[in-house]
CSV table of C-alpha atoms in Angstrom, one decimal:
chain,number,residue,atom,x,y,z
U,1,MET,CA,-7.0,-17.5,-21.6
U,2,SER,CA,-7.3,-13.8,-21.9
U,3,GLY,CA,-7.0,-11.0,-19.3
U,4,ASP,CA,-5.5,-7.7,-18.6
U,5,GLY,CA,-1.9,-8.6,-17.9
U,6,VAL,CA,-1.9,-7.0,-14.3
U,7,SER,CA,-4.3,-9.5,-12.5
U,8,GLY,CA,-1.9,-12.2,-13.2
U,9,GLU,CA,-3.7,-13.6,-16.4
U,10,ARG,CA,-1.8,-12.9,-19.7
U,11,VAL,CA,-3.4,-10.9,-22.5
U,12,LYS,CA,-3.4,-13.0,-25.5
U,13,GLY,CA,-0.4,-12.4,-27.9
U,14,GLU,CA,1.5,-10.7,-25.0
U,15,GLY,CA,4.7,-11.9,-23.5
U,16,PRO,CA,6.0,-11.3,-20.1
U,17,VAL,CA,6.5,-7.7,-18.8
U,18,GLY,CA,9.3,-6.3,-17.0
U,19,ILE,CA,8.9,-4.6,-13.6
U,20,ASP,CA,9.0,-1.2,-14.7
U,21,GLU,CA,6.1,-1.9,-17.1
U,22,LEU,CA,4.2,-3.8,-14.4
U,23,LEU,CA,4.3,-0.8,-12.0
U,24,GLU,CA,3.2,1.6,-14.7
U,25,ARG,CA,0.2,-0.7,-15.4
U,26,VAL,CA,-0.9,-1.2,-11.8
U,27,ARG,CA,-0.3,2.6,-10.9
U,28,ALA,CA,-2.6,3.7,-13.8
U,29,ALA,CA,-5.4,1.8,-12.1
U,30,TYR,CA,-5.6,4.1,-9.1
U,31,ALA,CA,-4.4,7.6,-7.9
U,32,ARG,CA,-1.5,7.6,-5.9
U,33,VAL,CA,-1.1,10.1,-3.0
U,34,GLU,CA,1.7,12.5,-1.8
U,35,ALA,CA,2.9,12.4,1.9
U,36,ARG,CA,1.1,15.6,3.0
U,37,GLU,CA,-2.2,14.3,1.4
U,38,ALA,CA,-1.8,10.9,3.4
U,39,TYR,CA,-1.0,12.8,6.4
U,40,GLU,CA,-4.1,15.0,6.3
U,41,ALA,CA,-6.5,12.1,5.3
U,42,ALA,CA,-5.2,10.0,8.3
U,43,ARG,CA,-5.6,12.9,10.7
U,44,ALA,CA,-9.3,13.5,9.4
U,45,ASP,CA,-9.8,9.6,9.9
U,46,GLU,CA,-10.5,9.5,6.1
U,47,ALA,CA,-7.5,7.0,5.6
U,48,LEU,CA,-5.9,4.0,7.2
U,49,LEU,CA,-1.9,4.3,6.7
U,50,VAL,CA,-0.4,0.9,6.4
U,51,ASP,CA,3.1,0.5,6.8
U,52,ILE,CA,4.5,-2.7,5.1
U,53,ARG,CA,8.2,-2.0,5.7
U,54,TYR,CA,10.1,-4.8,7.2
U,55,ALA,CA,11.3,-4.7,10.9
U,56,ALA,CA,14.8,-3.6,10.3
U,57,LEU,CA,14.0,-0.6,8.3
U,58,ARG,CA,11.1,0.4,11.0
U,59,GLU,CA,13.8,0.2,13.7
U,60,ARG,CA,16.5,2.2,11.6
U,61,ASP,CA,14.1,4.9,10.5
U,62,GLY,CA,11.2,4.8,13.0
U,63,LEU,CA,7.4,4.8,12.7
U,64,ILE,CA,4.7,6.9,11.4
U,65,PRO,CA,2.4,7.6,14.5
U,66,GLY,CA,-1.1,5.9,14.2
U,67,ALA,CA,0.0,3.6,11.1
U,68,LEU,CA,-1.1,0.0,11.3
U,69,VAL,CA,2.1,-2.0,10.8
U,70,VAL,CA,1.5,-5.1,8.6
U,71,GLU,CA,4.5,-7.2,7.2
U,72,ARG,CA,4.2,-7.5,3.4
U,73,ASN,CA,3.6,-11.0,3.5
U,74,GLU,CA,0.5,-10.8,5.9
U,75,LEU,CA,-1.2,-7.9,4.0
U,76,GLU,CA,-3.9,-9.4,2.2
U,77,TRP,CA,-4.8,-11.7,5.1
U,78,ARG,CA,-4.9,-8.7,7.6
U,79,LEU,CA,-6.8,-6.3,5.4
U,80,ASP,CA,-9.4,-8.6,3.8
U,81,PRO,CA,-12.8,-7.6,5.4
U,82,ARG,CA,-14.1,-11.1,5.1
U,83,GLY,CA,-10.9,-12.7,6.1
U,84,SER,CA,-10.6,-14.7,9.5
U,85,HIS,CA,-7.2,-13.3,10.2
U,86,ARG,CA,-8.2,-9.6,9.6
U,87,ALA,CA,-7.1,-6.6,11.5
U,88,PRO,CA,-9.9,-4.8,13.5
U,89,GLU,CA,-9.1,-1.7,11.2
U,90,ALA,CA,-10.1,-3.8,8.3
U,91,THR,CA,-13.8,-2.7,8.4
U,92,GLY,CA,-14.9,-2.9,4.9
U,93,HIS,CA,-14.3,-2.8,1.2
U,94,ASP,CA,-15.0,1.0,1.2
U,95,LEU,CA,-12.1,1.7,3.6
U,96,ARG,CA,-9.4,4.2,2.1
U,97,ILE,CA,-6.2,2.4,2.6
U,98,VAL,CA,-2.8,4.2,1.8
U,99,VAL,CA,0.0,1.6,1.8
U,100,ILE,CA,3.7,2.8,2.8
U,101,CYS,CA,6.9,1.0,1.9
U,102,ASN,CA,10.2,2.3,2.1
U,103,GLU,CA,10.3,4.4,-1.3
U,104,GLY,CA,7.0,3.8,-3.1
U,105,TYR,CA,7.7,0.6,-5.2
U,106,ALA,CA,6.4,-2.5,-3.3
U,107,SER,CA,3.6,-0.6,-2.1
U,108,SER,CA,2.3,0.0,-5.5
U,109,LEU,CA,2.3,-3.7,-6.1
U,110,ALA,CA,0.7,-4.3,-2.6
U,111,ALA,CA,-2.1,-1.6,-3.4
U,112,ALA,CA,-2.8,-3.6,-6.6
U,113,SER,CA,-3.4,-6.8,-4.8
U,114,LEU,CA,-5.5,-5.1,-2.4
U,115,HIS,CA,-7.6,-3.9,-5.3
U,116,ARG,CA,-8.1,-7.5,-6.4
U,117,LEU,CA,-9.5,-8.3,-2.9
U,118,GLY,CA,-12.1,-5.6,-3.5
U,119,LEU,CA,-10.6,-2.9,-1.6
U,120,HIS,CA,-11.2,-0.4,-4.4
U,121,ARG,CA,-9.9,2.7,-2.6
U,122,ALA,CA,-6.7,1.1,-1.8
U,123,THR,CA,-3.4,3.4,-2.8
U,124,ASP,CA,0.1,3.9,-2.0
U,125,LEU,CA,2.3,6.7,-1.0
U,126,VAL,CA,4.5,8.2,-3.8
U,127,GLY,CA,8.1,7.8,-2.4
U,128,GLY,CA,7.1,5.9,0.6
U,129,PHE,CA,8.5,6.4,4.0
U,130,GLN,CA,11.3,8.2,2.7
U,131,ALA,CA,9.3,10.7,1.2
U,132,TRP,CA,7.1,11.2,4.4
U,133,ARG,CA,10.2,11.6,6.4
U,134,SER,CA,11.6,14.2,3.9
U,135,ALA,CA,8.3,16.2,4.0
U,136,GLY,CA,8.9,16.6,7.8
U,137,LEU,CA,5.8,14.8,8.8
U,138,PRO,CA,5.7,13.0,12.2
U,139,VAL,CA,7.9,10.0,12.8
U,140,THR,CA,8.6,8.2,16.3
U,141,SER,CA,11.5,6.1,17.2
């Protein structure tokens, strides 16, 4: 079986990859966004911010106003526009989604998974929530 090594299929003749190489491969498939760009896109209703941090981090650090909170283990079910468990915000495959985790690692893998569902405009926030907060962007407790 041949494939691209990112979608879960192995490229013939290649062995397993480490997480750093996997992140490099998935991130090469889309343009990541910085905190200010994500903020402006959300304010202009041009992007849906999706916070996948687990509850303890949200309780500790706060929330991004207007972001849809979806635990990572529910992400694909909640954002699949054809899914029976989709969130009302999951309006179609052209939706621009910015996935936000704590530091911008898990969100890269999550964005790649959304791409496999056909959400071709999915991306993630460089530096995650910590970069958002460091940029002085709005956070609520």
